[in-house]
């Protein structure tokens, strides 16, 4: 069986965790947390970053830091993970869901401005599959209407928009180190704070609403409850695991990009027969080998492809279900039809992609897709 995902382990995780246990400093914001922070700041020119227990947590911090209040409106794509929306719903916001692009599951940038009202506070672009949204377009709309931009960069580590690291462009950015992401610590995440005006408060919310970080730097003589907050920081055990992965980031990314390119070369040729579309990467964007997906022509054809791959011992999976049609949100949606989001809900299929996947296995998947298209043609 070719699995859909297999978490990659570098081998150093256990050594670094052992070191943490020996150091008797297990709680958060210790030496490994600082090493991870430095790694991102120097590698991707990020101003300030804060590790969190998950990207879900980073998104919740984002919503608090943005000062989102009941009644405020937030614009985001419908085709995303529930956490993108939940973080803002928890603050009482009203979500206006935008459709996806016809050529990419990312949010249709041209659909954003029509959703802006006097109550809109923020735009949350999601860099689907690690492929950048058009950030210049989004930033221009944000500037014109005085909105904040929070990037959901959960899938977007080591990917770029016009040379700038994703997650470093909006006021804030949220990353995930869940086991399904390129770099993982089992569960884990990070908030990048690119807007200097949000910087001081970010640290306080991160540390349960206290000024403990400033206290440890010797900037205040006792630490106090100064704002709202929560326990967003991960333990040093998680940070140690993450650091072992970050050290191998270059290797992991080379391997994942290699697999992505093998798929893309093999499947672009087969796509010419009209059975599915392959990913489109705009000129301003890069791919980070996070995900390889196909978009079939219908739900039935996607089911047929997934079943065919399963019969060949290959585990391929579909992805999000449009959030505007979810049981939780449906009643609050404003009746707009989001046809592209629904199309990706029905037709998108993700192929196996992980660091340990062998070239021969990738060939096997490509061949299985090919035999499916041949069979589909002979059945017409
Ligand atoms: C994975 C993911 C999340 C959630 O990440 P967690 O670390 O599991 O909380 C949020 N948004 C997107 C787009 C994701 O892919």
Tab-separated table of C-alpha atoms and ligand atoms in Angstrom:
chain	number	residue	atom	x	y	z
A	1	UNK	CA	0.000	0.000	0.000
A	2	UNK	CA	1.268	3.485	-0.826
A	3	UNK	CA	0.108	5.659	2.049
A	4	UNK	CA	-1.174	9.183	1.527
A	5	UNK	CA	1.167	10.610	4.169
A	6	UNK	CA	3.948	9.302	6.365
A	7	UNK	CA	5.488	11.728	8.883
A	8	UNK	CA	9.220	12.197	8.321
A	9	UNK	CA	11.587	11.863	11.270
A	10	UNK	CA	15.181	13.101	10.984
A	11	UNK	CA	16.608	11.008	13.852
A	12	UNK	CA	17.820	14.019	15.865
A	13	UNK	CA	14.432	14.653	17.516
A	14	UNK	CA	15.051	12.094	20.254
A	15	UNK	CA	18.523	13.513	21.046
A	16	UNK	CA	17.238	17.058	21.398
A	17	UNK	CA	14.264	15.948	23.497
A	18	UNK	CA	16.668	14.002	25.732
A	19	UNK	CA	18.711	17.166	26.143
A	20	UNK	CA	15.587	19.102	27.156
A	21	UNK	CA	14.677	16.478	29.758
A	22	UNK	CA	18.223	16.615	31.124
A	23	UNK	CA	18.109	20.401	31.335
A	24	UNK	CA	15.104	20.345	33.696
A	25	UNK	CA	13.507	23.204	31.705
A	26	UNK	CA	10.495	21.604	30.059
A	27	UNK	CA	7.956	24.411	29.849
A	28	UNK	CA	7.792	26.813	26.928
A	29	UNK	CA	9.883	29.782	25.715
A	30	UNK	CA	13.227	28.147	26.535
A	31	UNK	CA	16.379	27.504	24.513
A	32	UNK	CA	14.818	25.427	21.721
A	33	UNK	CA	11.894	27.803	21.299
A	34	UNK	CA	14.430	30.614	20.847
A	35	UNK	CA	16.438	28.547	18.349
A	36	UNK	CA	13.292	27.929	16.293
A	37	UNK	CA	12.403	31.626	16.425
A	38	UNK	CA	15.887	32.645	15.238
A	39	UNK	CA	15.753	30.080	12.435
A	40	UNK	CA	12.647	31.674	10.952
A	41	UNK	CA	13.744	35.246	11.551
A	42	UNK	CA	17.108	34.834	9.818
A	43	UNK	CA	15.945	32.393	7.119
A	44	UNK	CA	12.833	34.230	5.956
A	45	UNK	CA	13.395	37.823	7.119
A	46	UNK	CA	10.511	37.642	9.603
A	47	UNK	CA	10.393	40.425	12.206
A	48	UNK	CA	8.916	38.503	15.104
A	49	UNK	CA	7.665	34.921	15.384
A	50	UNK	CA	6.052	33.021	18.257
A	51	UNK	CA	5.728	29.233	18.352
A	52	UNK	CA	2.235	28.017	19.253
A	53	UNK	CA	0.707	24.626	20.042
A	54	UNK	CA	-0.994	24.517	16.635
A	55	UNK	CA	-1.892	26.677	13.667
A	56	UNK	CA	-5.402	26.716	15.103
A	57	UNK	CA	-3.902	28.468	18.147
A	58	UNK	CA	-1.939	30.847	15.938
A	59	UNK	CA	-5.155	31.772	14.115
A	60	UNK	CA	-6.933	32.332	17.440
A	61	UNK	CA	-4.080	34.599	18.556
A	62	UNK	CA	-4.375	36.382	15.226
A	63	UNK	CA	-8.071	37.094	15.780
A	64	UNK	CA	-7.426	38.411	19.317
A	65	UNK	CA	-4.511	40.583	18.152
A	66	UNK	CA	-6.592	42.020	15.328
A	67	UNK	CA	-9.054	43.159	17.990
A	68	UNK	CA	-11.959	41.364	16.278
A	69	UNK	CA	-15.231	42.059	18.128
A	70	UNK	CA	-18.799	40.745	17.837
A	71	UNK	CA	-20.361	42.045	14.650
A	72	UNK	CA	-17.063	42.665	12.845
A	73	UNK	CA	-16.842	41.104	9.405
A	74	UNK	CA	-13.959	39.014	8.112
A	75	UNK	CA	-13.433	37.858	4.513
A	76	UNK	CA	-11.880	34.461	3.795
A	77	UNK	CA	-12.244	31.626	1.278
A	78	UNK	CA	-14.948	28.999	1.785
A	79	UNK	CA	-12.541	26.344	0.561
A	80	UNK	CA	-10.324	26.142	3.656
A	81	UNK	CA	-9.850	24.282	6.927
A	82	UNK	CA	-12.405	24.922	9.700
A	83	UNK	CA	-9.808	26.541	11.980
A	84	UNK	CA	-9.439	29.544	9.654
A	85	UNK	CA	-13.095	30.359	10.285
A	86	UNK	CA	-13.471	29.101	13.869
A	87	UNK	CA	-10.772	31.459	15.158
A	88	UNK	CA	-12.862	34.458	14.098
A	89	UNK	CA	-16.249	32.930	14.983
A	90	UNK	CA	-14.916	32.509	18.549
A	91	UNK	CA	-14.519	36.319	18.713
A	92	UNK	CA	-18.080	36.868	17.491
A	93	UNK	CA	-17.167	37.833	13.943
A	94	UNK	CA	-19.400	37.403	10.941
A	95	UNK	CA	-17.644	35.528	8.148
A	96	UNK	CA	-18.115	36.545	4.516
A	97	UNK	CA	-16.908	33.599	2.455
A	98	UNK	CA	-15.276	34.267	-0.918
A	99	UNK	CA	-15.204	31.856	-3.838
A	100	UNK	CA	-12.043	30.167	-5.160
A	101	UNK	CA	-10.328	30.980	-8.444
A	102	UNK	CA	-11.277	28.959	-11.527
A	103	UNK	CA	-7.590	28.142	-12.108
A	104	UNK	CA	-6.615	27.559	-8.461
A	105	UNK	CA	-8.354	26.580	-5.195
A	106	UNK	CA	-7.029	29.782	-3.556
A	107	UNK	CA	-9.389	32.693	-2.879
A	108	UNK	CA	-10.517	34.663	-5.948
A	109	UNK	CA	-8.808	38.009	-5.285
A	110	UNK	CA	-11.191	39.785	-7.668
A	111	UNK	CA	-14.192	38.635	-5.606
A	112	UNK	CA	-12.949	40.223	-2.364
A	113	UNK	CA	-13.809	43.890	-2.807
A	114	UNK	CA	-17.519	43.273	-3.464
A	115	UNK	CA	-17.699	41.677	0.011
A	116	UNK	CA	-16.258	44.700	1.838
A	117	UNK	CA	-18.754	46.638	3.980
A	118	UNK	CA	-18.397	49.275	6.720
A	119	UNK	CA	-18.067	46.456	9.230
A	120	UNK	CA	-15.239	44.598	7.489
A	121	UNK	CA	-12.079	44.428	9.593
A	122	UNK	CA	-9.826	41.823	7.965
A	123	UNK	CA	-9.017	39.658	4.961
A	124	UNK	CA	-7.649	36.171	5.594
A	125	UNK	CA	-6.007	34.748	2.462
A	126	UNK	CA	-5.195	31.025	2.604
A	127	UNK	CA	-2.169	29.953	0.542
A	128	UNK	CA	-3.668	26.672	-0.613
A	129	UNK	CA	-1.110	23.912	-1.289
A	130	UNK	CA	1.588	26.456	-0.392
A	131	UNK	CA	0.854	28.491	-3.541
A	132	UNK	CA	0.648	32.241	-2.903
A	133	UNK	CA	-2.496	34.305	-3.256
A	134	UNK	CA	-1.932	37.547	-5.187
A	135	UNK	CA	-0.775	39.537	-2.177
A	136	UNK	CA	-0.338	42.848	-4.048
A	137	UNK	CA	-3.995	42.784	-5.032
A	138	UNK	CA	-5.074	41.840	-1.509
A	139	UNK	CA	-2.825	44.442	0.139
A	140	UNK	CA	-4.181	47.159	-2.164
A	141	UNK	CA	-7.792	46.339	-1.194
A	142	UNK	CA	-6.780	46.222	2.476
A	143	UNK	CA	-5.072	49.617	2.279
A	144	UNK	CA	-7.939	51.253	0.453
A	145	UNK	CA	-10.504	50.077	3.035
A	146	UNK	CA	-8.225	50.149	6.139
A	147	UNK	CA	-8.371	46.393	6.719
A	148	UNK	CA	-5.883	44.065	8.347
A	149	UNK	CA	-4.456	41.086	6.438
A	150	UNK	CA	-3.785	37.771	8.196
A	151	UNK	CA	-2.216	35.062	6.066
A	152	UNK	CA	-3.200	31.467	6.734
A	153	UNK	CA	0.214	30.088	5.774
A	154	UNK	CA	-0.443	26.695	7.416
A	155	UNK	CA	0.691	24.906	4.248
A	156	UNK	CA	3.092	27.555	3.058
A	157	UNK	CA	6.463	27.121	4.798
A	158	UNK	CA	9.370	27.846	2.440
A	159	UNK	CA	7.145	29.218	-0.304
A	160	UNK	CA	7.281	32.711	-1.772
A	161	UNK	CA	5.343	35.542	-3.386
A	162	UNK	CA	7.565	37.672	-5.652
A	163	UNK	CA	10.542	36.534	-3.573
A	164	UNK	CA	8.954	37.302	-0.196
A	165	UNK	CA	8.338	34.417	2.214
A	166	UNK	CA	4.663	33.599	2.636
A	167	UNK	CA	3.498	34.478	6.119
A	168	UNK	CA	5.817	37.522	6.197
A	169	UNK	CA	3.662	39.794	4.008
A	170	UNK	CA	0.346	40.456	5.801
A	171	UNK	CA	0.096	42.106	9.236
A	172	UNK	CA	0.166	38.601	10.680
A	173	UNK	CA	0.768	35.037	9.439
A	174	UNK	CA	-0.111	31.609	10.850
A	175	UNK	CA	1.880	28.396	10.212
A	176	UNK	CA	1.197	24.738	11.017
A	177	UNK	CA	3.591	21.989	12.068
A	178	UNK	CA	0.894	19.316	12.172
A	179	UNK	CA	2.079	15.872	11.140
A	180	UNK	CA	0.532	16.334	7.669
A	181	UNK	CA	2.608	19.452	6.919
A	182	UNK	CA	6.117	19.670	5.381
A	183	UNK	CA	7.839	20.381	8.709
A	184	UNK	CA	6.189	18.848	11.726
A	185	UNK	CA	6.269	18.469	15.473
A	186	UNK	CA	3.188	16.228	15.619
A	187	UNK	CA	1.016	19.151	16.583
A	188	UNK	CA	2.496	22.632	16.398
A	189	UNK	CA	2.237	26.059	14.877
A	190	UNK	CA	3.606	29.581	14.767
A	191	UNK	CA	2.394	33.158	14.496
A	192	UNK	CA	4.507	35.637	12.556
A	193	UNK	CA	4.002	39.238	13.582
A	194	UNK	CA	5.028	41.470	10.707
A	195	UNK	CA	3.245	44.618	11.858
A	196	UNK	CA	5.403	46.350	14.508
A	197	UNK	CA	2.288	47.898	16.061
A	198	UNK	CA	1.052	44.443	17.048
A	199	UNK	CA	4.391	43.229	18.364
A	200	UNK	CA	4.297	44.047	22.087
A	201	UNK	CA	0.749	42.832	22.527
A	202	UNK	CA	1.487	39.574	20.665
A	203	UNK	CA	3.999	38.519	23.306
A	204	UNK	CA	1.541	39.296	26.108
A	205	UNK	CA	-1.374	37.362	24.601
A	206	UNK	CA	1.039	34.465	24.011
A	207	UNK	CA	1.992	34.390	27.706
A	208	UNK	CA	-1.525	34.251	29.224
A	209	UNK	CA	-2.057	38.010	29.215
A	210	UNK	CA	1.023	38.713	31.322
A	211	UNK	CA	4.179	40.702	30.623
A	212	UNK	CA	6.346	37.736	31.589
A	213	UNK	CA	8.524	37.948	28.450
A	214	UNK	CA	9.390	41.574	29.227
A	215	UNK	CA	10.084	40.559	32.849
A	216	UNK	CA	12.568	37.885	31.768
A	217	UNK	CA	14.341	40.418	29.583
A	218	UNK	CA	14.620	42.662	32.674
A	219	UNK	CA	12.419	45.387	31.166
A	220	UNK	CA	9.922	45.395	34.084
A	221	UNK	CA	10.613	44.504	37.728
A	222	UNK	CA	7.628	42.204	38.262
A	223	UNK	CA	5.294	40.426	35.964
A	224	UNK	CA	1.655	41.271	35.921
A	225	UNK	CA	-1.686	40.508	34.351
A	226	UNK	CA	-1.894	43.250	31.728
A	227	UNK	CA	-4.265	42.015	28.978
A	228	UNK	CA	-6.340	39.054	27.812
A	229	UNK	CA	-4.403	35.993	26.715
A	230	UNK	CA	-4.113	32.258	26.846
A	231	UNK	CA	-1.486	29.543	27.016
A	232	UNK	CA	-0.515	29.511	23.377
A	233	UNK	CA	3.132	28.460	23.691
A	234	UNK	CA	4.297	24.860	23.212
A	235	UNK	CA	6.599	23.053	25.641
A	236	UNK	CA	10.353	22.818	25.028
A	237	UNK	CA	9.826	19.129	24.160
A	238	UNK	CA	7.777	20.137	21.122
A	239	UNK	CA	10.218	22.932	20.231
A	240	UNK	CA	13.162	20.488	20.398
A	241	UNK	CA	11.383	18.113	18.001
A	242	UNK	CA	10.607	21.009	15.681
A	243	UNK	CA	14.187	22.295	15.690
A	244	UNK	CA	15.497	18.889	14.556
A	245	UNK	CA	13.117	19.147	11.598
A	246	UNK	CA	14.021	22.745	10.778
A	247	UNK	CA	17.699	21.809	10.619
A	248	UNK	CA	16.750	19.356	7.840
A	249	UNK	CA	14.361	21.736	6.092
A	250	UNK	CA	16.539	22.107	3.006
A	251	UNK	CA	16.743	18.333	2.514
A	252	UNK	CA	13.028	17.816	3.185
A	253	UNK	CA	12.089	20.575	0.753
A	254	UNK	CA	14.408	19.291	-1.985
A	255	UNK	CA	12.885	15.844	-1.689
A	256	UNK	CA	9.283	17.092	-1.651
A	257	UNK	CA	9.869	19.466	-4.568
A	258	UNK	CA	11.517	16.631	-6.515
A	259	UNK	CA	8.425	14.432	-6.014
A	260	UNK	CA	6.119	17.336	-6.895
A	261	UNK	CA	8.057	17.867	-10.143
A	262	UNK	CA	7.933	14.154	-11.024
A	263	UNK	CA	4.152	14.217	-10.628
A	264	UNK	CA	3.807	17.461	-12.544
A	265	UNK	CA	5.883	16.333	-15.514
A	266	UNK	CA	4.173	12.938	-15.749
A	267	UNK	CA	0.629	14.102	-15.136
A	268	UNK	CA	0.665	17.301	-17.245
A	269	UNK	CA	1.063	15.087	-20.332
A	270	UNK	CA	-1.834	12.854	-19.309
A	271	UNK	CA	-3.985	15.892	-18.427
A	272	UNK	CA	-3.868	16.902	-22.097
A	273	UNK	CA	-6.459	14.153	-22.686
A	274	UNK	CA	-9.001	16.245	-20.773
A	275	UNK	CA	-9.762	13.930	-17.851
A	276	UNK	CA	-8.449	16.255	-15.142
A	277	UNK	CA	-6.565	19.493	-14.500
A	278	UNK	CA	-3.121	19.714	-12.897
A	279	UNK	CA	-2.124	22.510	-10.471
A	280	UNK	CA	-1.561	25.985	-11.888
A	281	UNK	CA	1.275	28.038	-10.394
A	282	UNK	CA	1.001	31.788	-11.146
A	283	UNK	CA	4.190	33.632	-12.190
A	284	UNK	CA	4.383	35.450	-8.862
A	285	UNK	CA	4.190	32.222	-6.825
A	286	UNK	CA	6.351	29.192	-6.071
A	287	UNK	CA	5.435	25.686	-5.039
A	288	UNK	CA	6.876	24.233	-1.828
A	289	UNK	CA	6.041	20.610	-2.578
A	290	UNK	CA	3.348	20.600	0.068
A	291	UNK	CA	0.649	18.943	-2.006
A	292	UNK	CA	0.045	17.444	-5.415
A	293	UNK	CA	-3.589	17.422	-6.456
A	294	UNK	CA	-5.702	16.820	-9.548
A	295	UNK	CA	-9.078	18.371	-10.319
A	296	UNK	CA	-11.424	15.856	-11.966
A	297	UNK	CA	-14.382	16.772	-14.173
A	298	UNK	CA	-17.092	15.592	-11.770
A	299	UNK	CA	-17.732	14.018	-8.376
A	300	UNK	CA	-18.449	10.670	-10.044
A	301	UNK	CA	-15.178	10.729	-11.939
A	302	UNK	CA	-13.271	11.650	-8.791
A	303	UNK	CA	-14.874	8.765	-6.883
A	304	UNK	CA	-13.983	6.471	-9.759
A	305	UNK	CA	-10.340	7.680	-9.712
A	306	UNK	CA	-9.997	7.302	-5.925
A	307	UNK	CA	-11.493	3.784	-6.138
A	308	UNK	CA	-9.218	2.847	-9.019
A	309	UNK	CA	-6.137	4.058	-7.133
A	310	UNK	CA	-7.246	2.153	-4.035
A	311	UNK	CA	-7.583	-1.021	-6.106
A	312	UNK	CA	-3.938	-0.460	-7.124
A	313	UNK	CA	-2.861	-0.102	-3.484
A	314	UNK	CA	-2.643	3.693	-3.579
A	315	UNK	CA	-4.252	5.898	-0.955
A	316	UNK	CA	-5.463	9.192	-2.499
A	317	UNK	CA	-7.872	11.493	-0.678
A	318	UNK	CA	-10.216	14.401	-1.323
A	319	UNK	CA	-9.971	17.623	0.698
A	320	UNK	CA	-12.135	20.418	2.107
A	321	UNK	CA	-15.910	20.646	1.993
A	322	UNK	CA	-17.086	24.228	1.280
A	323	UNK	CA	-17.509	25.874	4.699
A	324	UNK	CA	-20.460	28.011	3.546
A	325	UNK	CA	-22.432	24.773	3.108
A	326	UNK	CA	-21.368	23.163	6.403
A	327	UNK	CA	-24.062	22.142	8.912
A	328	UNK	CA	-22.640	24.728	11.341
A	329	UNK	CA	-22.575	27.713	8.985
A	330	UNK	CA	-25.162	27.057	6.268
A	331	UNK	CA	-27.906	29.059	8.011
A	332	UNK	CA	-25.627	32.116	8.299
A	333	UNK	CA	-24.504	32.120	4.682
A	334	UNK	CA	-25.876	34.911	2.499
A	335	UNK	CA	-27.108	32.618	-0.331
A	336	UNK	CA	-24.372	33.536	-2.798
A	337	UNK	CA	-23.426	30.543	-4.958
A	338	UNK	CA	-19.694	29.783	-4.642
A	339	UNK	CA	-19.417	27.488	-7.619
A	340	UNK	CA	-15.624	27.129	-7.715
A	341	UNK	CA	-15.400	26.250	-4.032
A	342	UNK	CA	-18.077	23.612	-4.617
A	343	UNK	CA	-16.224	22.332	-7.671
A	344	UNK	CA	-13.012	21.784	-5.654
A	345	UNK	CA	-15.102	20.178	-2.890
A	346	UNK	CA	-16.429	17.617	-5.392
A	347	UNK	CA	-13.569	17.207	-7.834
A	348	UNK	CA	-10.183	17.723	-6.134
A	349	UNK	CA	-8.089	14.691	-5.203
A	350	UNK	CA	-4.718	14.742	-3.415
A	351	UNK	CA	-2.015	12.208	-4.301
A	352	UNK	CA	0.519	10.683	-1.873
A	353	UNK	CA	3.385	13.109	-1.177
A	354	UNK	CA	5.874	12.802	1.659
A	355	UNK	CA	9.609	12.874	2.147
A	356	UNK	CA	9.998	9.084	2.298
A	357	UNK	CA	8.028	8.413	-0.914
A	358	UNK	CA	10.295	6.691	-3.474
A	359	UNK	CA	10.595	7.704	-7.138
A	360	UNK	CA	9.320	4.235	-8.187
A	361	UNK	CA	6.238	4.747	-6.046
A	362	UNK	CA	5.571	8.103	-7.692
A	363	UNK	CA	5.881	6.385	-11.100
A	364	UNK	CA	3.423	3.770	-9.927
A	365	UNK	CA	0.882	6.451	-8.969
A	366	UNK	CA	1.331	8.250	-12.310
A	367	UNK	CA	0.842	4.965	-14.187
A	368	UNK	CA	-2.269	4.148	-12.177
A	369	UNK	CA	-3.756	7.556	-13.056
A	370	UNK	CA	-2.879	6.865	-16.688
A	371	UNK	CA	-4.589	3.452	-16.744
A	372	UNK	CA	-7.655	5.102	-15.174
A	373	UNK	CA	-7.866	7.672	-17.991
A	374	UNK	CA	-7.446	4.914	-20.602
A	375	UNK	CA	-10.167	2.849	-19.011
A	376	UNK	CA	-12.456	5.880	-18.756
A	377	UNK	CA	-11.923	6.561	-22.465
A	378	UNK	CA	-12.671	2.982	-23.539
A	379	UNK	CA	-15.893	3.102	-21.527
A	380	UNK	CA	-17.246	6.116	-23.389
B	1	LIG	C1	-3.455	22.398	8.661
B	1	LIG	C2	-4.196	23.662	8.479
B	1	LIG	C3	-4.682	24.417	9.558
B	1	LIG	C4	-4.662	23.921	10.983
B	1	LIG	O1	-3.408	23.568	11.444
B	1	LIG	P1	-3.261	22.881	12.895
B	1	LIG	O2	-1.802	23.049	13.160
B	1	LIG	O3	-3.648	21.450	12.705
B	1	LIG	O4	-4.105	23.581	13.861
B	1	LIG	C5	-5.281	25.642	9.309
B	1	LIG	N1	-5.424	26.114	8.072
B	1	LIG	C6	-4.993	25.416	6.988
B	1	LIG	C7	-5.153	26.012	5.623
B	1	LIG	C8	-4.381	24.159	7.158
B	1	LIG	O5	-3.958	23.479	6.091
